[in-house]
PDB file of C-alpha atoms in Angstrom:
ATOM      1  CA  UNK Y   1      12.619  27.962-114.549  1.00 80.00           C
ATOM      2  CA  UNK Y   2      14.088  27.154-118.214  1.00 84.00           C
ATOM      3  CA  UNK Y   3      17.980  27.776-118.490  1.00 93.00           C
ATOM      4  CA  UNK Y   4      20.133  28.128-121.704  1.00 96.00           C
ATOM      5  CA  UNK Y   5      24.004  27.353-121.489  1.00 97.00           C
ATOM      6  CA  UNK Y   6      26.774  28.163-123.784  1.00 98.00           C
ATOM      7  CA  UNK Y   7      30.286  27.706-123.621  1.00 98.00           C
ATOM      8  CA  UNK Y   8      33.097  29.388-125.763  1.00 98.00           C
ATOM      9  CA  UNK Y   9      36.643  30.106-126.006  1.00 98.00           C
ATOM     10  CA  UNK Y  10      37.725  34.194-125.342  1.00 98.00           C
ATOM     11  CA  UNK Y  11      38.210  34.941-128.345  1.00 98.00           C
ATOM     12  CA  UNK Y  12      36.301  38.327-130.021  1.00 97.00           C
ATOM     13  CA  UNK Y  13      35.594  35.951-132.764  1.00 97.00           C
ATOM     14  CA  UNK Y  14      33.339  34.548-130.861  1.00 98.00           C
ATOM     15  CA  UNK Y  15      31.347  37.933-130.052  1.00 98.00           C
ATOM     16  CA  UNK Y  16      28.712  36.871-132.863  1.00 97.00           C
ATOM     17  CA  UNK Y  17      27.968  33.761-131.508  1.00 98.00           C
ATOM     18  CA  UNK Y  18      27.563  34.795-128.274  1.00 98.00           C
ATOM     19  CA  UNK Y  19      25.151  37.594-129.845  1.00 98.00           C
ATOM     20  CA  UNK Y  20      23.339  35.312-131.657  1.00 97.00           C
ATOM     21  CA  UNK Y  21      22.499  33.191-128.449  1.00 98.00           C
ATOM     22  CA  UNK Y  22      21.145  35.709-126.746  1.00 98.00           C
ATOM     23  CA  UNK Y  23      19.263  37.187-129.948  1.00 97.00           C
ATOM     24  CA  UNK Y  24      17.378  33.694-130.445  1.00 97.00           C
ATOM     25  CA  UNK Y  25      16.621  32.983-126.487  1.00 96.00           C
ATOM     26  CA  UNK Y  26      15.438  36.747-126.234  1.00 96.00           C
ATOM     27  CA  UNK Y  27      13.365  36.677-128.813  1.00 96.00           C
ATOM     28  CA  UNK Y  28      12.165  32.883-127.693  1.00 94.00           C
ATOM     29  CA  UNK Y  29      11.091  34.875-124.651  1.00 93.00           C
ATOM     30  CA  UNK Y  30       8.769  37.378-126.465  1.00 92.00           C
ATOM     31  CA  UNK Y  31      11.189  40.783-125.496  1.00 95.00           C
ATOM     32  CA  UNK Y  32      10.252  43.790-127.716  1.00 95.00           C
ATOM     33  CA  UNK Y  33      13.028  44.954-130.876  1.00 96.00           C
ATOM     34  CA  UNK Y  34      14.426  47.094-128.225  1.00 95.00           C
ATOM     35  CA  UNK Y  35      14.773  45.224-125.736  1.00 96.00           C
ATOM     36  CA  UNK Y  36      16.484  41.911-127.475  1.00 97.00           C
ATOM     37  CA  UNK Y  37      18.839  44.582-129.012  1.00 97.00           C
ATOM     38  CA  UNK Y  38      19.581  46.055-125.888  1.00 97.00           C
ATOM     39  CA  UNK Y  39      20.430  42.567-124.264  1.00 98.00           C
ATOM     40  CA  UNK Y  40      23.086  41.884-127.186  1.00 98.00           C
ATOM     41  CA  UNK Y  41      24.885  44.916-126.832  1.00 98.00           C
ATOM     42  CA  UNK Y  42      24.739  44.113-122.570  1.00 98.00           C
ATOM     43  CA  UNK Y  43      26.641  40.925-122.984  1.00 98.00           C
ATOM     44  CA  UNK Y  44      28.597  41.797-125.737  1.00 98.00           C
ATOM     45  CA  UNK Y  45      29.919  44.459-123.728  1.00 97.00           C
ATOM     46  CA  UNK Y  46      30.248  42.376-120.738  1.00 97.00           C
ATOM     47  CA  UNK Y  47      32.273  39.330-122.318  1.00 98.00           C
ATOM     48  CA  UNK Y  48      34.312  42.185-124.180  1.00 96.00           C
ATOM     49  CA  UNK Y  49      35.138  42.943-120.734  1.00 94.00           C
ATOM     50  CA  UNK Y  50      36.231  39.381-119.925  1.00 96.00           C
ATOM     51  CA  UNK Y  51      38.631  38.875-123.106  1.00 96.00           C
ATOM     52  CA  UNK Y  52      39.903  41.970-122.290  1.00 93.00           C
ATOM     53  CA  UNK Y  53      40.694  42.061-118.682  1.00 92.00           C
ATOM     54  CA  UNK Y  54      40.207  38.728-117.050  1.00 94.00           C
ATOM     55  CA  UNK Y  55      42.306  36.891-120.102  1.00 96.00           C
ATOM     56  CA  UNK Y  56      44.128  38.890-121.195  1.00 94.00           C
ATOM     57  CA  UNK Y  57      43.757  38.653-124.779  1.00 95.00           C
ATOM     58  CA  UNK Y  58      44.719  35.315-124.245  1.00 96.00           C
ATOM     59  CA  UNK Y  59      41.897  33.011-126.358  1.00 96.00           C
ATOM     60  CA  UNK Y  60      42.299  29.808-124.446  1.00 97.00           C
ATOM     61  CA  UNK Y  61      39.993  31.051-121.643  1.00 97.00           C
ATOM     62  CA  UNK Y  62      36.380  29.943-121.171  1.00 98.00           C
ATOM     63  CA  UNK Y  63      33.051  32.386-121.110  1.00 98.00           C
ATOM     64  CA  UNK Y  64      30.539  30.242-119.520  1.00 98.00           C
ATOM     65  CA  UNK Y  65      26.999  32.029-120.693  1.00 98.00           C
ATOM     66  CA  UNK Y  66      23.731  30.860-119.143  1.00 98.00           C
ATOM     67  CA  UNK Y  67      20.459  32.467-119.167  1.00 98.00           C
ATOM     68  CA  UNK Y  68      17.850  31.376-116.471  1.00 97.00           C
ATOM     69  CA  UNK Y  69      14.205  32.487-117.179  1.00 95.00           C
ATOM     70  CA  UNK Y  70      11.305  32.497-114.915  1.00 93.00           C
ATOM     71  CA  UNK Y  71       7.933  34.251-114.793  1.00 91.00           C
ATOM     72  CA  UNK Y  72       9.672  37.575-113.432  1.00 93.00           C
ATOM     73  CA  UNK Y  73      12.887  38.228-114.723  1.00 95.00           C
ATOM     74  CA  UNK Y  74      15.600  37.041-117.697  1.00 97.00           C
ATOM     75  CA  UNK Y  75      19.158  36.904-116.001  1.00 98.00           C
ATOM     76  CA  UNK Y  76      22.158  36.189-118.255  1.00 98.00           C
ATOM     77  CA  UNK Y  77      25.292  35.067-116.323  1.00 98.00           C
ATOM     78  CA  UNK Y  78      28.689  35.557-117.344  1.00 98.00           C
ATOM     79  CA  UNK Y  79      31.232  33.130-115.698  1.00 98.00           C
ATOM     80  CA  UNK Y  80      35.510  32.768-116.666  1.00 97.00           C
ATOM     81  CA  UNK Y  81      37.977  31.798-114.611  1.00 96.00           C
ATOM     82  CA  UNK Y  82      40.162  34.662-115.338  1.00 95.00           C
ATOM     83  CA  UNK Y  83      41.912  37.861-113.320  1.00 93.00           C
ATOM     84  CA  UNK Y  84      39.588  39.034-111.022  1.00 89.00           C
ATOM     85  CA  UNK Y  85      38.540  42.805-110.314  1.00 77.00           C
ATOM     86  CA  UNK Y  86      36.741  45.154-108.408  1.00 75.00           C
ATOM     87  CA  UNK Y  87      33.576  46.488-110.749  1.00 75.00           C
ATOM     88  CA  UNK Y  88      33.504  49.346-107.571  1.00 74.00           C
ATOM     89  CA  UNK Y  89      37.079  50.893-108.912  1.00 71.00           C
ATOM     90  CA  UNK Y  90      35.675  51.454-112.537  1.00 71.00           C
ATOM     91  CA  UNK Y  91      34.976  55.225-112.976  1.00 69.00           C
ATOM     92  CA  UNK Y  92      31.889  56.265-114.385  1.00 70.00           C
ATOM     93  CA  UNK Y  93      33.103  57.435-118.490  1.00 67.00           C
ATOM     94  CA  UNK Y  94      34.462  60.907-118.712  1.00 72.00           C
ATOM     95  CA  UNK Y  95      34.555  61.808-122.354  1.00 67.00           C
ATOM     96  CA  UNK Y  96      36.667  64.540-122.108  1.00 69.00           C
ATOM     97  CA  UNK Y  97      39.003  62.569-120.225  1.00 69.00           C
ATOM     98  CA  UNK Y  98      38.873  59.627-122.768  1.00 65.00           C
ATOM     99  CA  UNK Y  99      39.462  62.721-125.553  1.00 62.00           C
ATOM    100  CA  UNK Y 100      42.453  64.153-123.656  1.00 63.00           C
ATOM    101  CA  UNK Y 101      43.794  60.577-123.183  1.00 63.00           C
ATOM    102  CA  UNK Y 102      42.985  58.941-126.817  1.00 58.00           C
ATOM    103  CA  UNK Y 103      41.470  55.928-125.146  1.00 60.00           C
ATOM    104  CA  UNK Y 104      38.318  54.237-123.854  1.00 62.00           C
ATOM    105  CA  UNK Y 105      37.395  52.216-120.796  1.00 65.00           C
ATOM    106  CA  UNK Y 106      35.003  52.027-118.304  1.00 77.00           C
ATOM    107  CA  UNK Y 107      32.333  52.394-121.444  1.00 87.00           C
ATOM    108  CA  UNK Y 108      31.208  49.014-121.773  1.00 90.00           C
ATOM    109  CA  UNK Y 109      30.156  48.808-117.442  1.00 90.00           C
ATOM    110  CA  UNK Y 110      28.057  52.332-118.031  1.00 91.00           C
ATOM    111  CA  UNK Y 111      26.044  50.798-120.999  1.00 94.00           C
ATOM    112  CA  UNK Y 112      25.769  47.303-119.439  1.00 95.00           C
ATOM    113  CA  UNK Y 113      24.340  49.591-116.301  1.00 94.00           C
ATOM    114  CA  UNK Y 114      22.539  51.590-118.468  1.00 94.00           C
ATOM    115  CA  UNK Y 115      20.629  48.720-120.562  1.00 97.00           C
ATOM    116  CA  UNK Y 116      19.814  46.439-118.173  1.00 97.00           C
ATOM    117  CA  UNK Y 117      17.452  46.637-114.863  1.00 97.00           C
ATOM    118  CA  UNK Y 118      20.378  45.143-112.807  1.00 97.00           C
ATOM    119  CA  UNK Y 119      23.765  43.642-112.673  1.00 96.00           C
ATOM    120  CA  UNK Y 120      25.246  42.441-110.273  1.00 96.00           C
ATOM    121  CA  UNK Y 121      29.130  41.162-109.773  1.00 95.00           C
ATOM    122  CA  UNK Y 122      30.259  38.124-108.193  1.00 94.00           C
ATOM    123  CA  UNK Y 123      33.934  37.027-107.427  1.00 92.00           C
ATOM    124  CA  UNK Y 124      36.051  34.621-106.048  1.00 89.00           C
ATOM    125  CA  UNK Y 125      39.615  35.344-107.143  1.00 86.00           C
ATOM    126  CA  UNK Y 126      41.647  32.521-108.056  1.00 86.00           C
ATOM    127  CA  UNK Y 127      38.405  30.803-108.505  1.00 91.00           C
ATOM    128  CA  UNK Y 128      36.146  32.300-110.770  1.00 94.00           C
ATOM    129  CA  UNK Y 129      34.271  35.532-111.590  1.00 96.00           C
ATOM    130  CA  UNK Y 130      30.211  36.058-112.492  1.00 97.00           C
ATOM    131  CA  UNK Y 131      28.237  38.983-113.730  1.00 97.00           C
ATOM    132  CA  UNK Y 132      24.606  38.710-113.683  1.00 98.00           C
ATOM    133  CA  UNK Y 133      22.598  40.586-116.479  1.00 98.00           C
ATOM    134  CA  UNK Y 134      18.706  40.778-115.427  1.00 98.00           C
ATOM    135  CA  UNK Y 135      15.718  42.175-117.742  1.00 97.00           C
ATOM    136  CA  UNK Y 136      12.735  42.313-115.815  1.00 95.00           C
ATOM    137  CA  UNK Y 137       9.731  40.686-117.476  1.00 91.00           C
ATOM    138  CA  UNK Y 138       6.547  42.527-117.348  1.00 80.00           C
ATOM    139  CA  UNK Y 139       3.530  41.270-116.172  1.00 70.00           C
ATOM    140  CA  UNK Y 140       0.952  41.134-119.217  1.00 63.00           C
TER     141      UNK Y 140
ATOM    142  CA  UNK G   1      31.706  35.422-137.648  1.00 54.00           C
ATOM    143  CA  UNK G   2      30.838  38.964-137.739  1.00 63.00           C
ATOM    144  CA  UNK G   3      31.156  40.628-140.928  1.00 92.00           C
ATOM    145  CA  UNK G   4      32.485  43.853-140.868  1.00 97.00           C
ATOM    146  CA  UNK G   5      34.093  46.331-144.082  1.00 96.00           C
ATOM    147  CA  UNK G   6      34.876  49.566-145.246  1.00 97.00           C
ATOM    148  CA  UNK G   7      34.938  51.408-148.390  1.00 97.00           C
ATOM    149  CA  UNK G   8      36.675  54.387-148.829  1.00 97.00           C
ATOM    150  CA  UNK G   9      36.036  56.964-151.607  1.00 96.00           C
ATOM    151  CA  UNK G  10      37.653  60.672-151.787  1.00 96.00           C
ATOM    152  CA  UNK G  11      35.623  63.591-152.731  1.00 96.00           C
ATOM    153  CA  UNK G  12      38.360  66.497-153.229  1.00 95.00           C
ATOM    154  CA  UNK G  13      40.502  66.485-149.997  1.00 96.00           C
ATOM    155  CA  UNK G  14      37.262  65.070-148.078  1.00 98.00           C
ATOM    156  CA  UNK G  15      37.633  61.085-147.539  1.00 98.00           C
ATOM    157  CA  UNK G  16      34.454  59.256-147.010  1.00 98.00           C
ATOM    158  CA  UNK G  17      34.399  55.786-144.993  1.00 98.00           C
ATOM    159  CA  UNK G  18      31.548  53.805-145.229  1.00 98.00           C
ATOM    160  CA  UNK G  19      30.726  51.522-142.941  1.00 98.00           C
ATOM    161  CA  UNK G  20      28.831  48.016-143.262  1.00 98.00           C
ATOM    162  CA  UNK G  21      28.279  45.180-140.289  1.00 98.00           C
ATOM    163  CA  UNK G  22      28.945  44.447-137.365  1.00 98.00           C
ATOM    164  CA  UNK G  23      31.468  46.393-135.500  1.00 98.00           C
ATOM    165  CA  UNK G  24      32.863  45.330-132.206  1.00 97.00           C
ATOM    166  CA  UNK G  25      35.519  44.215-130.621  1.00 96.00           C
ATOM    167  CA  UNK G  26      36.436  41.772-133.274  1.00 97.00           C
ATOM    168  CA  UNK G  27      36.013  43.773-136.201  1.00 97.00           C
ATOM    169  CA  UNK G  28      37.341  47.148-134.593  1.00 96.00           C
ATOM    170  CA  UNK G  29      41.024  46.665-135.780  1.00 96.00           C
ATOM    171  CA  UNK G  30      39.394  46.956-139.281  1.00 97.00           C
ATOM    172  CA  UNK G  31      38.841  50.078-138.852  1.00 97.00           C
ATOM    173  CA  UNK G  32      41.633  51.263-136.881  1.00 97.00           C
ATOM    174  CA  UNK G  33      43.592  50.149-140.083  1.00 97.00           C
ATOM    175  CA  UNK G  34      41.302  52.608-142.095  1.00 97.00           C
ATOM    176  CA  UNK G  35      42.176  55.428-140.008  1.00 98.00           C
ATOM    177  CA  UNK G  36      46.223  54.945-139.627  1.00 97.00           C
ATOM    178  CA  UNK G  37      46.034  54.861-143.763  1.00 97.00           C
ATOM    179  CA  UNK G  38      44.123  57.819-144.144  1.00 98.00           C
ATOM    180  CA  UNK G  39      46.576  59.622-141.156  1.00 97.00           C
ATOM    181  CA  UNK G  40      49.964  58.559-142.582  1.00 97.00           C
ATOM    182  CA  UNK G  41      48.584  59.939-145.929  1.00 97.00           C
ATOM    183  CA  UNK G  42      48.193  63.533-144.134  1.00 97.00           C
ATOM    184  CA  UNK G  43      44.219  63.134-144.629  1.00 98.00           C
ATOM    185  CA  UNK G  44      42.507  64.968-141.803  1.00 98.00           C
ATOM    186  CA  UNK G  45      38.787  65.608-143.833  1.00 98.00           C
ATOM    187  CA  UNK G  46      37.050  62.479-142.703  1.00 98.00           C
ATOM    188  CA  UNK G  47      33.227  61.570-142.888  1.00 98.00           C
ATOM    189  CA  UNK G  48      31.940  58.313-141.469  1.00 98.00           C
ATOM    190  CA  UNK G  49      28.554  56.963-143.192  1.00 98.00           C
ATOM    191  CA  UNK G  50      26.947  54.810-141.330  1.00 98.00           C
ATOM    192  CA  UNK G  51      24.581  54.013-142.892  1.00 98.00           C
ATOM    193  CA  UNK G  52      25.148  50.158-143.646  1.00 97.00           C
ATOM    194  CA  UNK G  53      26.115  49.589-140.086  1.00 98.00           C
ATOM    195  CA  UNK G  54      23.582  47.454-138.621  1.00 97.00           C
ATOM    196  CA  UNK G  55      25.675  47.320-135.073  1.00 97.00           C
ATOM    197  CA  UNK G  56      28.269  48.839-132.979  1.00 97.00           C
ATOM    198  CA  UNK G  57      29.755  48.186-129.415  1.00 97.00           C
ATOM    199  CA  UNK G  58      31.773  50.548-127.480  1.00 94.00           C
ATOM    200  CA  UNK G  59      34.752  48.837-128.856  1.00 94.00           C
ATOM    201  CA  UNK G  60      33.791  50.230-132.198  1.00 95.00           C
ATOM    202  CA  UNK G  61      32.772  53.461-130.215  1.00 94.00           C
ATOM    203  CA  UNK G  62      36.645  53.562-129.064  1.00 92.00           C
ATOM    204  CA  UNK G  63      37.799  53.884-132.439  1.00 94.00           C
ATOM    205  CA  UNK G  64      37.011  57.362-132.870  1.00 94.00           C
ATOM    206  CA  UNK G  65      37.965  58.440-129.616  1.00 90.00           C
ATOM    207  CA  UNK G  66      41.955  57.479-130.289  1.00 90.00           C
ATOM    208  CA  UNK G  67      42.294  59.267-133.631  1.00 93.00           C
ATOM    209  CA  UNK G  68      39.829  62.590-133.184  1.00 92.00           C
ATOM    210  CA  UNK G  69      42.464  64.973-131.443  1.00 91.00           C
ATOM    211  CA  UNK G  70      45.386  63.990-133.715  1.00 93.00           C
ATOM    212  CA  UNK G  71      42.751  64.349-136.539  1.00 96.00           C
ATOM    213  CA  UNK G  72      41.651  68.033-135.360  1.00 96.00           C
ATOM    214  CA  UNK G  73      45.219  69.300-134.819  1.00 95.00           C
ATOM    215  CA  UNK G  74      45.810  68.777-138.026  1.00 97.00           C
ATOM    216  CA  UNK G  75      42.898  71.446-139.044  1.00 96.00           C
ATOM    217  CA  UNK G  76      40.355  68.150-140.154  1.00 97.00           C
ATOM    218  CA  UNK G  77      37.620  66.548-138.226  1.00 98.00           C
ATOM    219  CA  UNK G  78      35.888  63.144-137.795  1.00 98.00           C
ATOM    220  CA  UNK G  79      32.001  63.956-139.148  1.00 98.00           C
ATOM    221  CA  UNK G  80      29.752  61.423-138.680  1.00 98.00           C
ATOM    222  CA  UNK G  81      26.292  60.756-140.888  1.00 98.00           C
ATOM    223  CA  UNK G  82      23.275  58.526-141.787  1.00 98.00           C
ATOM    224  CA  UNK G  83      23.251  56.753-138.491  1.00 98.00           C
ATOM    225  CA  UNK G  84      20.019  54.832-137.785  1.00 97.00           C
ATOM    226  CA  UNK G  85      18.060  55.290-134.598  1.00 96.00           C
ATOM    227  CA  UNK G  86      19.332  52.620-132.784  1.00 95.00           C
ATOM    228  CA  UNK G  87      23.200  52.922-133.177  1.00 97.00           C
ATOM    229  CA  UNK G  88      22.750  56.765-133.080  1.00 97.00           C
ATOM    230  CA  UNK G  89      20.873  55.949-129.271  1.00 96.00           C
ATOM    231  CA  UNK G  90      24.148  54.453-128.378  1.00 95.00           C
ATOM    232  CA  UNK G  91      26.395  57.278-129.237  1.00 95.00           C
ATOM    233  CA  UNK G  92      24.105  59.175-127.710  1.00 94.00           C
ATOM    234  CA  UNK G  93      23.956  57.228-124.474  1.00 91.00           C
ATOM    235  CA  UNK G  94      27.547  58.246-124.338  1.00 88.00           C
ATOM    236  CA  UNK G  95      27.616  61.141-124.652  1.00 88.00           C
ATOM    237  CA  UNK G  96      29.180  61.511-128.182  1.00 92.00           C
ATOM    238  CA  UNK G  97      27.131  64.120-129.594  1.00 93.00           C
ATOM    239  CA  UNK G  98      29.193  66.895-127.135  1.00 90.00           C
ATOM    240  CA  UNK G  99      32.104  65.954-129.191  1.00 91.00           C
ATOM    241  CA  UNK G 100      31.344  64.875-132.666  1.00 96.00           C
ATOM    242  CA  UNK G 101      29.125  66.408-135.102  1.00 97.00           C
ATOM    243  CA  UNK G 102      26.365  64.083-136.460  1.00 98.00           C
ATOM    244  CA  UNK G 103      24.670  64.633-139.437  1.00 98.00           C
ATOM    245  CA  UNK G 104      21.419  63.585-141.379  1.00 97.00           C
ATOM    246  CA  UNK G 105      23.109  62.533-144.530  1.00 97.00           C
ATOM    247  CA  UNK G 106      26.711  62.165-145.894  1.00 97.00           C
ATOM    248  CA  UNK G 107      26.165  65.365-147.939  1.00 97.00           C
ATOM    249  CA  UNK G 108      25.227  67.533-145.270  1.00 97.00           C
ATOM    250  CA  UNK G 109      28.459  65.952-143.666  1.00 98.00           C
ATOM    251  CA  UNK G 110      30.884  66.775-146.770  1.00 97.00           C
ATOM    252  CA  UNK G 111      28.758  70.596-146.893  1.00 96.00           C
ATOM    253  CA  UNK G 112      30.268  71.446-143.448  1.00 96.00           C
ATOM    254  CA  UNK G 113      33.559  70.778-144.518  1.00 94.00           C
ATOM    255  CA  UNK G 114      33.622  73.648-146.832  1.00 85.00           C
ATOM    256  CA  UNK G 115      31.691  76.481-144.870  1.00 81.00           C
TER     257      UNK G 115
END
C-alpha cells in the first residue's frame, strides 16, 4: 500500500496545486491521458465542493488530500473539518432548471459520480467530513 | 497558480472572447467580469473560442449558465467554438449541447449570427 498526503488551506488558489498532486501521483501510477485527466477534474470538483460549502468561502480551513494505492484500486480522500451535509439531498443537475434559475449546483457531485468507479461519503458533523474518490486499476 | 485570461475582440456587433488556461473555480470570476462588461455595454452577440483552454471545471461551466437567458432576451446568444475533445466531453457530460450551440470553428460561430 503506498499513500500520498497533502495538506492546504481552502482557498481556490490552491485548486492548481491540488491538481497538480494528483496529475504527478496518477501518472506515477501508469493511468492512461484519460484517465489522469479525469481524476483532476474528480477532485477538483470535490474540494470545490469543500471551499464552497463546508467553509464557507472562508480560506482558513484545511483540505486534507491523501491518495492510498494498492494492486486494485487508487482512492483519493478528501478530509476538512468544515459544515457537514447530506451528499443524499443533492439533486441530480437539471439544466433547464439551472437555465430558469441562472445558477449551478449539484454539477460538480454528477461529474465526480460520473468520472470515477466510486465515491463514497463519510461524516461526522462537528468532527470532520471524508469523500473517497476510487479508480479501479486494471489487471494487466 | 492557475493561469487563466481573456481577450476580447469585436467583429461588427459580434464580440469574440477567447479563452486561454485554466478555468475553475479560481479563475471563474475572470470571466464573469468579461461578461458583466460586455452586458452593461448592451452587447448580446457573444462567441466563446475555446480554443486555448486547456481546462475547465463546472465552476467555469457555471459561468454561462448565469448570463445565457439575460443574454437571449436581449435578441443575442452565447455561441460556443473550437473546443477540444476533452473539454467539449465535459460539456457534453452535462448536458450542454441541448442548450448551447457548439461549433467547429469561431467562423462558423460568427456565420450563424448573421443567417
Amino acid at each position: 500500500m503506498k499513500t500520498k498526503k497533502l495538506i492546504v488551506k481552502s482557498s481556490t488558489e490552491n485548486l492548481s496545486k491540488i491538481r497538480d498532486f494528483i496529475s504527478e501521483n496518477a501518472s506515477k501510477a501508469g493511468f492512461s491521458k484519460d484517465d489522469i485527466d479525469n481524476m483532476i477534474l474528480a477532485v477538483d470538483e470535490a474540494c470545490t465542493n469543500v471551499i464552497k460549502h463546508a467553509y464557507k468561502y472562508s480560506p482558513d480551513g484545511d483540505i486534507i488530500i491523501e491518495i492510498k494505492q494498492d494492486k486494485s484500486a487508487f482512492t483519493i480522500t478528501i478530509e476538512d473539518n468544515g459544515i457537514s451535509f447530506d451528499p443524499d439531498i443533492v439533486p441530480s443537475p437539471d439544466l433547464q432548471k439551472y437555465y430558469r434559475e441562472h445558477r449551478v449546483g449539484g454539477l460538480g457531485m454528477y461529474l465526480m459520480k460520473t468520472l470515477m468507479d466510486e465515491v463514497k461519503y463519510n461524516s461526522v458533523p462537528g468532527r470532520f467530513n471524508r469523500v473517497s474518490l476510487t479508480k479501479k486499476i486494471k489487471a494487466t | 497558480m492557475a493561469e487563466f485570461n481573456t481577450t476580447l475582440k469585436e467583429q461588427g456587433d459580434i464580440s469574440i472572447i477567447k479563452l486561454k488556461g485554466y478555468l475553475d473555480a479560481h479563475t471563474a470570476p475572470v470571466l464573469e467580469n468579461k461578461f458583466n462588461e460586455l452586458i452593461n455595454n448592451n452587447k448580446y452577440k457573444i462567441v466563446v473560442d475555446f480554443q486555448d483552454l486547456a481546462y475547465i471545471s463546472s465552476a467555469g461551466l457555471g459561468v454561462f449558465m448565469a448570463y445565457i437567458e439575460k443574454v437571449r432576451e436581449n435578441q443575442g446568444d452565447i455561441k460556443l467554438a473550437s473546443m477540444s475533445d476533452k473539454v467539449y466531453n465535459i460539456f457534453d457530460l452535462l448536458g450542454f449541447p441541448l442548450l448551447y450551440e457548439i461549433f467547429k470553428t469561431e467562423e462558423e460561430a460568427i456565420r450563424k449570427f448573421s443567417e
